[in-house]
Coordinates of C-alpha atoms in Angstrom, one line a residue:
Chain A
M1 CA 11.4 -10.5 3.4
G2 CA 9.9 -8.9 0.5
P3 CA 9.9 -9.2 -3.3
G4 CA 9.7 -5.5 -3.9
H5 CA 5.9 -5.8 -3.5
G6 CA 4.7 -7.6 -0.4
E7 CA 6.4 -8.4 2.8
A8 CA 6.4 -11.2 5.4
I9 CA 8.5 -11.8 8.6
V10 CA 9.6 -15.1 10.1
A11 CA 10.8 -15.2 13.6
H12 CA 12.6 -17.9 15.5
L13 CA 11.1 -17.7 19.0
G14 CA 13.6 -20.3 20.4
N15 CA 13.6 -24.1 21.0
G16 CA 12.7 -24.7 17.3
N17 CA 9.5 -22.7 17.5
W18 CA 8.7 -20.2 14.9
M19 CA 6.3 -17.3 14.2
V20 CA 5.2 -16.0 10.8
V21 CA 3.8 -12.6 10.4
D22 CA 2.0 -12.0 7.1
S23 CA 2.8 -13.7 3.7
C24 CA 3.9 -12.6 0.3
L25 CA 4.6 -14.4 -3.0
D26 CA 7.8 -14.8 -4.8
L27 CA 6.4 -13.7 -8.1
E28 CA 9.7 -14.1 -10.0
H29 CA 10.2 -17.8 -9.2
E30 CA 7.2 -19.4 -7.6
P31 CA 4.2 -17.2 -7.7
S32 CA 1.9 -19.8 -6.3
Q33 CA 4.2 -20.4 -3.2
S34 CA 4.1 -18.4 -0.1
A35 CA 7.6 -16.9 0.4
P36 CA 7.9 -17.3 4.2
L37 CA 6.7 -21.0 3.9
K38 CA 9.3 -21.6 1.3
Y39 CA 12.0 -20.0 3.3
L40 CA 11.1 -22.1 6.4
R41 CA 11.1 -25.3 4.4
K42 CA 14.5 -24.3 3.0
L43 CA 15.8 -24.1 6.5
G44 CA 14.5 -27.6 7.1
V45 CA 11.8 -26.4 9.5
Q46 CA 8.9 -28.8 9.8
T47 CA 6.2 -26.3 9.7
A48 CA 3.4 -28.7 10.7
N49 CA 4.8 -28.7 14.3
A50 CA 7.3 -25.9 14.4
V51 CA 5.2 -22.9 13.4
K52 CA 3.5 -21.9 16.6
L53 CA 2.0 -18.6 15.7
I54 CA 0.7 -17.1 12.5
L55 CA -0.2 -13.4 12.6
V56 CA -1.9 -11.4 9.9
S57 CA -1.2 -7.6 10.3
H58 CA -4.0 -6.6 8.0
W59 CA -5.7 -7.7 4.7
D60 CA -3.9 -5.7 2.0
S61 CA -2.8 -8.0 -0.8
D62 CA 0.8 -7.2 -0.3
H63 CA 0.6 -8.8 3.2
I64 CA -1.7 -11.7 2.8
G65 CA -0.6 -13.4 -0.5
G66 CA -0.3 -17.0 0.2
I67 CA -1.3 -16.8 3.9
S68 CA -3.9 -19.5 3.5
L69 CA -1.0 -21.8 2.4
V70 CA 0.9 -21.0 5.6
V71 CA -2.1 -21.7 7.7
E72 CA -2.7 -25.0 5.9
A73 CA 0.8 -26.1 6.4
S74 CA 0.9 -25.1 10.1
P75 CA -1.8 -27.0 11.9
A76 CA -0.1 -26.5 15.3
A77 CA -0.1 -22.7 14.9
K78 CA -2.2 -20.2 16.8
F79 CA -3.7 -17.8 14.4
C80 CA -4.0 -14.1 15.4
C81 CA -5.5 -11.2 13.4
S82 CA -7.2 -7.9 14.1
T83 CA -10.0 -8.0 16.4
A84 CA -12.1 -6.4 13.7
F85 CA -11.6 -9.5 11.5
T86 CA -13.1 -11.7 14.1
Q87 CA -16.4 -9.9 14.1
R88 CA -19.5 -11.3 12.5
E89 CA -19.9 -8.3 10.1
F90 CA -16.5 -8.9 8.6
V91 CA -16.8 -12.6 8.2
K92 CA -20.2 -12.1 6.4
F93 CA -18.6 -9.5 4.3
V94 CA -15.8 -11.9 3.3
S95 CA -18.4 -14.6 2.5
A96 CA -20.4 -12.3 0.4
M97 CA -17.4 -11.3 -1.6
S98 CA -16.1 -14.9 -2.0
V99 CA -19.0 -17.3 -2.2
G100 CA -20.0 -19.1 -5.4
S101 CA -21.2 -16.9 -8.2
L102 CA -20.3 -13.9 -6.1
A103 CA -16.6 -14.6 -6.1
T104 CA -15.1 -11.7 -8.1
E105 CA -11.4 -11.5 -8.0
G106 CA -9.7 -10.2 -4.9
A107 CA -6.9 -12.1 -3.5
N108 CA -7.2 -10.5 -0.1
V109 CA -10.8 -11.6 0.4
S110 CA -10.4 -15.1 -1.0
E111 CA -7.3 -15.7 1.1
F112 CA -9.0 -14.7 4.1
H113 CA -12.0 -16.6 3.4
R114 CA -9.9 -19.7 2.9
V115 CA -8.1 -19.1 6.2
L116 CA -11.3 -18.9 8.1
Q117 CA -12.5 -22.1 6.4
I118 CA -9.4 -23.9 7.5
L119 CA -9.6 -22.6 11.1
N120 CA -13.2 -23.6 11.1
A121 CA -12.6 -27.0 10.0
R122 CA -9.8 -27.6 12.4
K123 CA -11.8 -26.1 15.2
K124 CA -9.0 -23.8 15.9
V125 CA -9.1 -20.8 18.2
L126 CA -8.8 -17.5 16.5
T127 CA -6.9 -14.9 18.6
A128 CA -8.1 -11.3 18.3
A129 CA -5.3 -8.8 18.5
S130 CA -5.9 -5.7 20.6
P131 CA -3.8 -3.1 22.3
G132 CA -1.5 -4.6 24.9
R133 CA -2.6 -8.1 24.4
R134 CA 0.1 -10.7 25.4
L135 CA 0.0 -13.7 23.1
Q136 CA 2.7 -15.6 24.8
K137 CA 5.2 -15.4 27.6
D138 CA 8.7 -16.6 26.4
P139 CA 9.5 -14.6 24.5
I140 CA 6.9 -12.1 25.3
I141 CA 4.8 -11.3 22.2
T142 CA 2.4 -8.4 22.5
T143 CA 0.0 -6.9 20.1
W144 CA -0.3 -3.2 20.2
S145 CA -3.3 -2.5 18.0
P146 CA -5.9 -2.0 16.6
S147 CA -7.8 0.0 19.2
D148 CA -11.5 -0.6 19.7
Y149 CA -12.2 2.7 18.2
E150 CA -10.2 1.8 15.1
A151 CA -11.9 -1.6 14.9
Q152 CA -15.3 0.1 15.0
L153 CA -14.4 2.5 12.1
F154 CA -13.2 -0.5 10.1
L155 CA -16.5 -2.3 10.6
Q156 CA -18.4 0.8 9.6
F157 CA -16.3 0.7 6.4
V158 CA -17.2 -3.0 5.9
A159 CA -20.8 -2.1 6.4
Q160 CA -20.7 0.5 3.7
E161 CA -18.9 -1.9 1.3
H162 CA -21.1 -4.9 2.0
P163 CA -22.6 -5.7 -1.4
K164 CA -26.3 -5.0 -1.8
A165 CA -28.7 -6.6 -4.2
G166 CA -29.0 -4.7 -7.5
Q167 CA -25.3 -3.3 -7.2
P168 CA -23.0 -4.4 -9.9
M169 CA -20.5 -7.0 -8.8
R170 CA -17.1 -5.7 -8.0
R171 CA -13.8 -6.6 -6.4
A172 CA -13.3 -5.8 -2.7
I173 CA -10.8 -3.0 -2.4
P174 CA -9.5 -2.5 1.1
G175 CA -10.1 1.1 1.9
S176 CA -7.2 2.6 3.9
P177 CA -7.1 -0.2 6.3
N178 CA -3.6 0.6 7.6
L179 CA -4.8 2.0 10.8
T180 CA -6.3 -1.4 11.7
S181 CA -2.8 -3.0 11.3
V182 CA -1.6 -5.2 14.1
V183 CA 1.7 -3.9 15.4
V184 CA 3.6 -6.5 17.3
G185 CA 6.4 -6.4 19.9
I186 CA 8.7 -9.5 20.6
D187 CA 10.6 -9.2 23.7
W188 CA 13.4 -11.7 24.5
E189 CA 15.2 -11.4 27.8
D190 CA 17.9 -9.1 26.5
T191 CA 16.5 -7.7 23.3
S192 CA 13.3 -6.5 21.7
V193 CA 11.9 -6.2 18.2
L194 CA 9.1 -3.9 17.0
L195 CA 7.1 -5.0 13.9
G196 CA 5.4 -1.8 12.7
A197 CA 3.2 -3.5 10.0
D198 CA 1.6 -0.8 7.9
M199 CA 0.6 1.4 10.8
E200 CA 0.5 5.1 10.1
S201 CA 0.4 8.3 12.0
H202 CA -2.9 10.2 12.6
V203 CA -3.8 13.6 13.9
D204 CA -6.5 12.0 16.2
D205 CA -4.6 10.5 19.1
R206 CA -7.1 7.6 19.3
R207 CA -5.8 6.3 16.1
G208 CA -2.6 5.2 14.6
W209 CA 0.8 5.5 16.5
G210 CA -0.7 8.1 18.9
A211 CA -3.0 5.3 20.2
I212 CA -0.2 2.8 20.3
V213 CA 2.3 4.9 22.1
S214 CA -0.4 6.0 24.6
T215 CA -1.3 2.3 25.4
A216 CA 2.4 1.3 25.7
M217 CA 3.1 4.1 28.1
T218 CA 0.2 3.1 30.2
T219 CA 0.8 -0.7 30.3
G220 CA 4.6 -0.8 30.1
F221 CA 6.9 -2.0 27.3
A222 CA 10.5 -2.7 26.5
K223 CA 12.2 -0.4 24.1
S224 CA 13.1 -2.2 20.9
N225 CA 16.4 -2.1 19.2
V226 CA 15.2 -3.6 16.0
V227 CA 12.3 -2.2 14.0
K228 CA 10.4 -3.3 10.9
V229 CA 9.7 0.2 9.8
P230 CA 6.0 0.8 9.4
H231 CA 4.2 1.3 6.2
H232 CA 7.2 0.7 4.0
G233 CA 9.2 3.6 5.3
S234 CA 6.6 6.1 4.0
H235 CA 6.2 9.5 5.6
T236 CA 2.6 8.7 6.5
G237 CA 4.0 5.9 8.7
H238 CA 6.4 8.1 10.4
D239 CA 5.6 9.3 13.9
D240 CA 8.2 10.8 16.2
R241 CA 6.5 9.3 19.1
M242 CA 7.2 5.9 17.9
W243 CA 10.9 6.5 17.3
Q244 CA 11.3 8.4 20.6
K245 CA 9.2 6.4 23.0
L246 CA 9.2 2.8 21.7
L247 CA 12.7 2.4 20.2
S248 CA 16.0 2.6 21.7
D249 CA 18.5 5.2 20.4
D250 CA 20.0 4.2 17.1
P251 CA 18.0 1.1 16.3
I252 CA 18.5 -1.3 13.4
S253 CA 15.8 -0.5 10.9
I254 CA 14.5 -2.8 8.2
I255 CA 12.3 -1.4 5.4
A256 CA 10.1 -3.5 3.1
P257 CA 9.4 -1.4 0.1
F258 CA 6.1 -1.1 -1.8
G259 CA 6.8 -1.8 -5.4
K260 CA 3.5 -0.9 -6.9
G261 CA 1.8 2.3 -8.0
K262 CA 3.4 5.3 -9.6
V263 CA 7.1 5.0 -9.5
D264 CA 7.8 8.4 -7.9
R265 CA 5.3 7.7 -5.1
R266 CA 6.4 4.3 -4.1
P267 CA 7.7 4.3 -0.6
P268 CA 10.3 4.5 0.5
K269 CA 11.3 7.6 -1.5
P270 CA 14.9 8.8 -1.2
G271 CA 13.9 11.3 1.4
D272 CA 12.2 8.6 3.5
V273 CA 15.4 6.6 3.5
R274 CA 17.4 9.6 4.6
R275 CA 15.1 10.3 7.3
I276 CA 15.2 6.7 8.5
N277 CA 19.0 6.6 8.3
E278 CA 19.2 9.7 10.4
L279 CA 17.3 7.8 13.2
S280 CA 19.0 4.5 12.8
A281 CA 22.4 2.9 13.5
T282 CA 21.9 0.7 10.5
T283 CA 19.2 0.5 7.8
Y284 CA 18.4 -2.4 5.5
I285 CA 16.0 -2.7 2.7
T286 CA 14.6 -5.9 1.6
A287 CA 14.5 -5.1 -2.1
R288 CA 16.4 -2.4 -3.9
R289 CA 14.3 -0.2 -6.3
Q290 CA 13.3 -2.7 -9.0
P291 CA 13.7 -1.8 -12.6
P292 CA 10.7 -1.5 -14.8
K293 CA 9.3 -4.8 -16.2
S294 CA 10.4 -5.3 -19.8
Q295 CA 7.6 -4.7 -22.3
A296 CA 9.9 -6.0 -25.0
G297 CA 7.5 -8.9 -25.7
M298 CA 4.7 -6.6 -26.4
P299 CA 4.3 -5.6 -30.1
L300 CA 5.6 -2.2 -30.9
A301 CA 2.3 -1.1 -32.3
V302 CA 0.7 -1.8 -28.9
R303 CA 3.4 -0.1 -26.9
R304 CA 3.1 2.9 -29.2
S305 CA -0.7 3.1 -28.9
L306 CA -0.5 2.9 -25.1
R307 CA 2.0 5.7 -25.1
E308 CA 0.0 7.8 -27.5
G309 CA -3.1 7.2 -25.4
S310 CA -1.3 8.4 -22.3
I311 CA -1.7 5.0 -20.7
R312 CA 1.2 4.5 -18.4
F313 CA 2.3 1.0 -17.3
Y314 CA 4.1 0.8 -14.0
S315 CA 4.9 -2.8 -13.6
S316 CA 8.3 -3.6 -12.1
Q317 CA 10.3 -6.7 -11.9
S318 CA 9.8 -8.5 -8.7
T319 CA 13.0 -10.0 -7.1
M320 CA 12.8 -11.4 -3.7
G321 CA 15.1 -10.1 -1.1
I322 CA 15.7 -11.2 2.5
V323 CA 17.3 -9.5 5.5
R324 CA 18.2 -12.0 8.1
L325 CA 19.2 -10.9 11.5
R326 CA 20.5 -13.3 14.1
R327 CA 21.9 -13.0 17.5
K328 CA 22.8 -15.2 20.5
K329 CA 21.9 -14.1 24.0
G330 CA 24.3 -11.3 25.1
Q331 CA 25.8 -10.8 21.7
Q332 CA 25.4 -8.4 18.9
W333 CA 23.1 -8.8 16.0
T334 CA 24.7 -10.4 12.9
R335 CA 23.1 -9.7 9.5
E336 CA 22.9 -11.5 6.2
L337 CA 21.4 -10.1 3.0
F338 CA 19.9 -12.3 0.2
G339 CA 18.7 -11.6 -3.2
A340 CA 17.6 -8.0 -3.8
A341 CA 18.2 -6.8 -0.2
V342 CA 20.5 -4.0 0.4
Q343 CA 22.0 -2.0 3.2
A344 CA 21.1 1.7 3.0
K345 CA 23.2 2.7 6.0
Chain B
M1 CA -8.5 -25.0 -33.0
R2 CA -4.9 -23.6 -33.5
A3 CA -4.4 -20.2 -32.1
S4 CA -3.3 -18.7 -35.5
S5 CA -6.1 -20.0 -37.6
A6 CA -9.2 -18.4 -36.2
L7 CA -10.6 -15.1 -36.7
L8 CA -13.2 -13.8 -34.4
S9 CA -15.6 -10.9 -34.6
V10 CA -16.8 -8.8 -31.7
E11 CA -20.2 -7.6 -31.9
G12 CA -21.6 -5.1 -29.5
Y13 CA -18.6 -5.7 -27.4
G14 CA -19.4 -5.0 -23.8
I15 CA -20.9 -1.6 -24.4
G16 CA -24.2 -1.2 -22.5
T17 CA -24.8 -5.0 -22.4
N18 CA -25.5 -7.1 -19.5
V19 CA -23.8 -10.4 -19.7
P20 CA -25.4 -13.5 -18.3
S21 CA -25.2 -14.2 -14.7
T22 CA -22.2 -16.5 -14.6
P23 CA -19.2 -16.6 -12.3
I24 CA -16.8 -13.9 -13.1
E25 CA -13.8 -15.5 -14.3
E26 CA -11.0 -14.0 -16.3
P27 CA -10.9 -15.7 -19.7
T28 CA -7.7 -16.6 -21.2
S29 CA -7.4 -16.4 -25.1
P30 CA -10.6 -17.8 -26.6
N31 CA -8.4 -19.5 -29.2
A32 CA -6.4 -21.3 -26.6
M33 CA -9.5 -22.6 -24.7
P34 CA -10.9 -26.1 -24.7
E35 CA -13.9 -26.3 -27.1
Q36 CA -16.6 -26.2 -24.4
L37 CA -15.0 -23.5 -22.5
R38 CA -14.4 -21.5 -25.6
R39 CA -18.0 -21.7 -26.7
D40 CA -19.0 -20.5 -23.2
F41 CA -16.5 -17.5 -23.6
L42 CA -17.8 -16.6 -27.0
E43 CA -21.3 -16.6 -25.7
R44 CA -20.7 -14.7 -22.6
T45 CA -18.5 -12.0 -24.3
Q46 CA -20.7 -11.9 -27.4
I47 CA -17.7 -12.4 -29.6
R48 CA -18.8 -14.2 -32.7
E49 CA -16.4 -16.4 -34.8
I50 CA -16.5 -15.5 -38.5
G51 CA -14.2 -18.2 -39.9
N52 CA -10.6 -18.6 -41.1
D53 CA -10.0 -15.6 -43.3
T54 CA -6.3 -16.3 -43.6
K55 CA -5.6 -13.5 -46.1
T56 CA -7.2 -10.8 -43.9
H57 CA -5.6 -12.2 -40.9
E58 CA -2.1 -12.1 -42.4
S59 CA -2.6 -8.6 -43.8
A60 CA -3.7 -7.2 -40.4
S61 CA -1.1 -9.0 -38.5
K62 CA 1.7 -7.9 -40.8
A63 CA 0.7 -4.3 -40.7
A64 CA 0.4 -4.3 -36.9
G65 CA 3.6 -6.3 -36.3
T66 CA 1.9 -9.1 -34.4
A67 CA 0.9 -12.5 -35.5
E68 CA -2.2 -12.6 -33.2
V69 CA -5.1 -10.3 -34.1
L70 CA -8.9 -10.4 -33.9
R71 CA -10.9 -8.7 -36.6
I72 CA -14.0 -6.8 -35.4
E73 CA -17.0 -7.6 -37.7
G74 CA -18.8 -4.7 -39.1
S75 CA -15.8 -2.5 -38.8
R76 CA -12.3 -2.2 -40.1
A77 CA -10.8 -2.6 -36.7
T78 CA -8.6 -5.4 -35.6
L79 CA -8.0 -6.2 -32.0
L80 CA -4.4 -6.2 -31.2
A81 CA -4.4 -6.4 -27.5
E82 CA -6.8 -6.7 -24.6
W83 CA -6.6 -6.5 -20.8
S84 CA -9.1 -7.2 -18.1
G85 CA -8.7 -4.4 -15.7
C86 CA -10.0 -3.5 -12.2
V87 CA -10.1 0.0 -10.8
L88 CA -8.0 0.4 -7.7
S89 CA -8.1 4.1 -7.1
I90 CA -9.1 7.3 -8.8
D91 CA -7.3 10.6 -9.1
E92 CA -8.2 13.9 -10.7
H93 CA -7.3 12.9 -14.3
F94 CA -6.3 9.3 -14.2
F95 CA -7.5 6.1 -12.5
Y96 CA -5.1 3.5 -11.4
A97 CA -5.9 0.0 -12.3
S98 CA -4.6 -3.5 -12.2
L99 CA -4.5 -5.3 -15.5
K100 CA -4.5 -8.9 -16.6
G101 CA -3.5 -9.5 -20.1
I102 CA -6.1 -11.7 -21.9
Y103 CA -5.3 -11.2 -25.5
G104 CA -2.2 -10.5 -27.7
E105 CA 1.4 -11.6 -28.0
G106 CA 3.5 -10.8 -25.0
I107 CA 0.3 -9.7 -23.2
R108 CA -1.8 -12.8 -22.4
G109 CA -1.3 -13.8 -18.7
E110 CA 0.9 -10.9 -17.8
S111 CA -0.2 -8.8 -14.7
E112 CA 0.4 -5.1 -15.1
E113 CA -0.6 -1.9 -13.3
A114 CA -1.4 1.3 -15.2
D115 CA -2.8 4.7 -15.1
V116 CA -5.6 5.2 -17.6
P117 CA -6.9 8.7 -18.4
I118 CA -10.3 9.3 -17.1
S119 CA -11.0 11.2 -20.4
D120 CA -10.9 7.7 -22.1
V121 CA -14.0 6.6 -20.2
S122 CA -17.2 7.3 -22.1
E123 CA -20.0 9.3 -20.6
S124 CA -22.3 6.3 -20.3
D125 CA -19.6 4.4 -18.4
M126 CA -18.7 7.1 -16.0
E127 CA -21.2 5.8 -13.4
L128 CA -19.2 2.6 -13.3
L129 CA -16.0 4.2 -12.5
H130 CA -15.5 3.2 -9.0
P131 CA -12.8 1.2 -7.1
G132 CA -13.4 -2.5 -7.5
H133 CA -15.2 -2.3 -10.9
F134 CA -14.0 -4.0 -14.0
F135 CA -13.2 -2.9 -17.4
R136 CA -11.6 -3.9 -20.6
L137 CA -8.7 -2.0 -22.2
C138 CA -8.3 -2.8 -25.8
V139 CA -5.8 -1.7 -28.5
F140 CA -7.3 -1.6 -32.0
Y141 CA -5.6 -1.2 -35.4
E142 CA -7.5 -0.3 -38.6
I143 CA -7.0 1.0 -42.1
S144 CA -9.3 3.6 -43.1
E145 CA -11.1 3.8 -46.4
D146 CA -8.4 6.0 -47.8
G147 CA -5.8 3.6 -46.7
Q148 CA -4.6 5.4 -43.7
P149 CA -3.5 3.1 -40.8
R150 CA -4.7 4.1 -37.4
R151 CA -4.3 2.6 -33.9
Y152 CA -6.3 3.5 -30.9
T153 CA -7.2 2.5 -27.5
Q154 CA -10.6 1.8 -25.9
V155 CA -11.8 1.6 -22.3
V156 CA -15.1 -0.2 -21.9
F157 CA -16.4 -0.8 -18.5
R158 CA -17.9 -4.2 -17.9
R159 CA -21.5 -4.1 -16.8
L160 CA -21.3 -7.2 -14.7
P161 CA -24.4 -8.9 -13.4
A162 CA -25.9 -7.3 -10.3
Y163 CA -25.8 -9.0 -6.9
R164 CA -28.8 -11.0 -6.5
K165 CA -30.8 -11.1 -3.3
F166 CA -30.9 -14.8 -3.3
D167 CA -27.1 -15.2 -3.7
L168 CA -26.4 -12.6 -1.0
E169 CA -28.8 -14.4 1.4
R170 CA -27.1 -17.6 0.7
A171 CA -23.7 -16.0 1.3
E172 CA -25.0 -14.4 4.4
S173 CA -26.1 -17.7 5.7
I174 CA -22.7 -19.3 4.8
G175 CA -21.0 -16.4 6.5
E176 CA -23.1 -16.8 9.7
D177 CA -22.3 -20.5 9.8
L178 CA -18.6 -19.7 9.4
F179 CA -18.8 -17.2 12.1
R180 CA -20.7 -19.4 14.5
G181 CA -18.1 -22.1 13.8
L182 CA -15.1 -19.9 14.7
R183 CA -13.8 -20.0 18.3
V184 CA -12.6 -16.5 19.0
E185 CA -10.5 -15.7 22.2

């Protein structure tokens, strides 16, 4: 699901057990509510007992909005995140950016800090995602990243960003953390799904999809026939090795677009969708390209001043869309689209 | 105090000043705040109220096409709109920022994203142009001495209090406790 900015996934693991991957906010209707939580409640799922696994792929604000609410509402769930996030350096960094008078804005930091506090208070175990780590057996859920090398690089970044006395207060801005994303595979008896998070390609085979494919080839894996396309379908998330080695021919592809930033740079661009269509049997996008947010309420004098000052606003409307895929054992996937979701192929 | 009845003046607004070491919260409209909160805001931002000059207020608001304006004492400028911004990334000619509207009709409370020309950043503020740093974007309106109306935008980086060693050490300690309490597998 995705509101044009942000994405989350809920997966029914069977027997009334659920998994939540990331969280986003329904900014149009209930900005204070976690979209996956709202979805599950609408289905009548008792999250307190039914959510068994919560996974945070990385800490970008479009993946973590409202995740503390999910954790709070799901006391029975195991919590899993990048191994880098379980390290002392990161926990101290999050504290430094979140505590008391040091608390500058930065939803990603405060959300994560809140999550750690909840887990701490509950004495819950924090599961560190790493390549080839099996989280459960039925269905088999495997994390494929981040590598130790990537985690080390991330912690170096955290060390550089750690606030120092005398520096002006600032917000924590995640610096290209996509390569630390947790890619997850879910393998049922007769089908598999690959959740590509925001993972990207990299020239260094120890990083990005190169490292993941290498691990998967070594440890063994089941080719997936459904993929949550990595990194919003962008070209930086594309890696031929992922499509050729980890996916079956003509998979079902789902893209969660990125609705922020300059309009012509927001993934997926038309060329990205064409590329993914060529590789897929069917492609769905959780939210069609959103129209610009109306500035009609803003005084004309202000709008003109911004325009004359070459200050460009990029805000878009944010309409939630959901792609729902369901199947029974031995049968084909059926799909339903809600809200702003569209079929691209 | 009703939102439409107050005029405020801004003195030495943000430029080259260090505001007191208080939690960094994004203020809503000063006019809409409870009295105590409003006084704190005025003190923190060095905005000084100059009274209910209804005539000036009406004149400025009519010319600018908005009912909500703040007059700047010591100048002819009237504040039409204000956002609190945070730098997210920096390109060659623009920086990309998230904005939260804090003053103006149709602006207050709205979240936006924008590209702002780097050329709008004053030389003295250039050292603050880094991802994660905060600034204010304002739109002013004024009528010059010869009667010519003029609108302009201004980007002013906020010189927030520096991290203090004491606070950081306390945060480190809390972080350490948090880490020790976590059970990682």
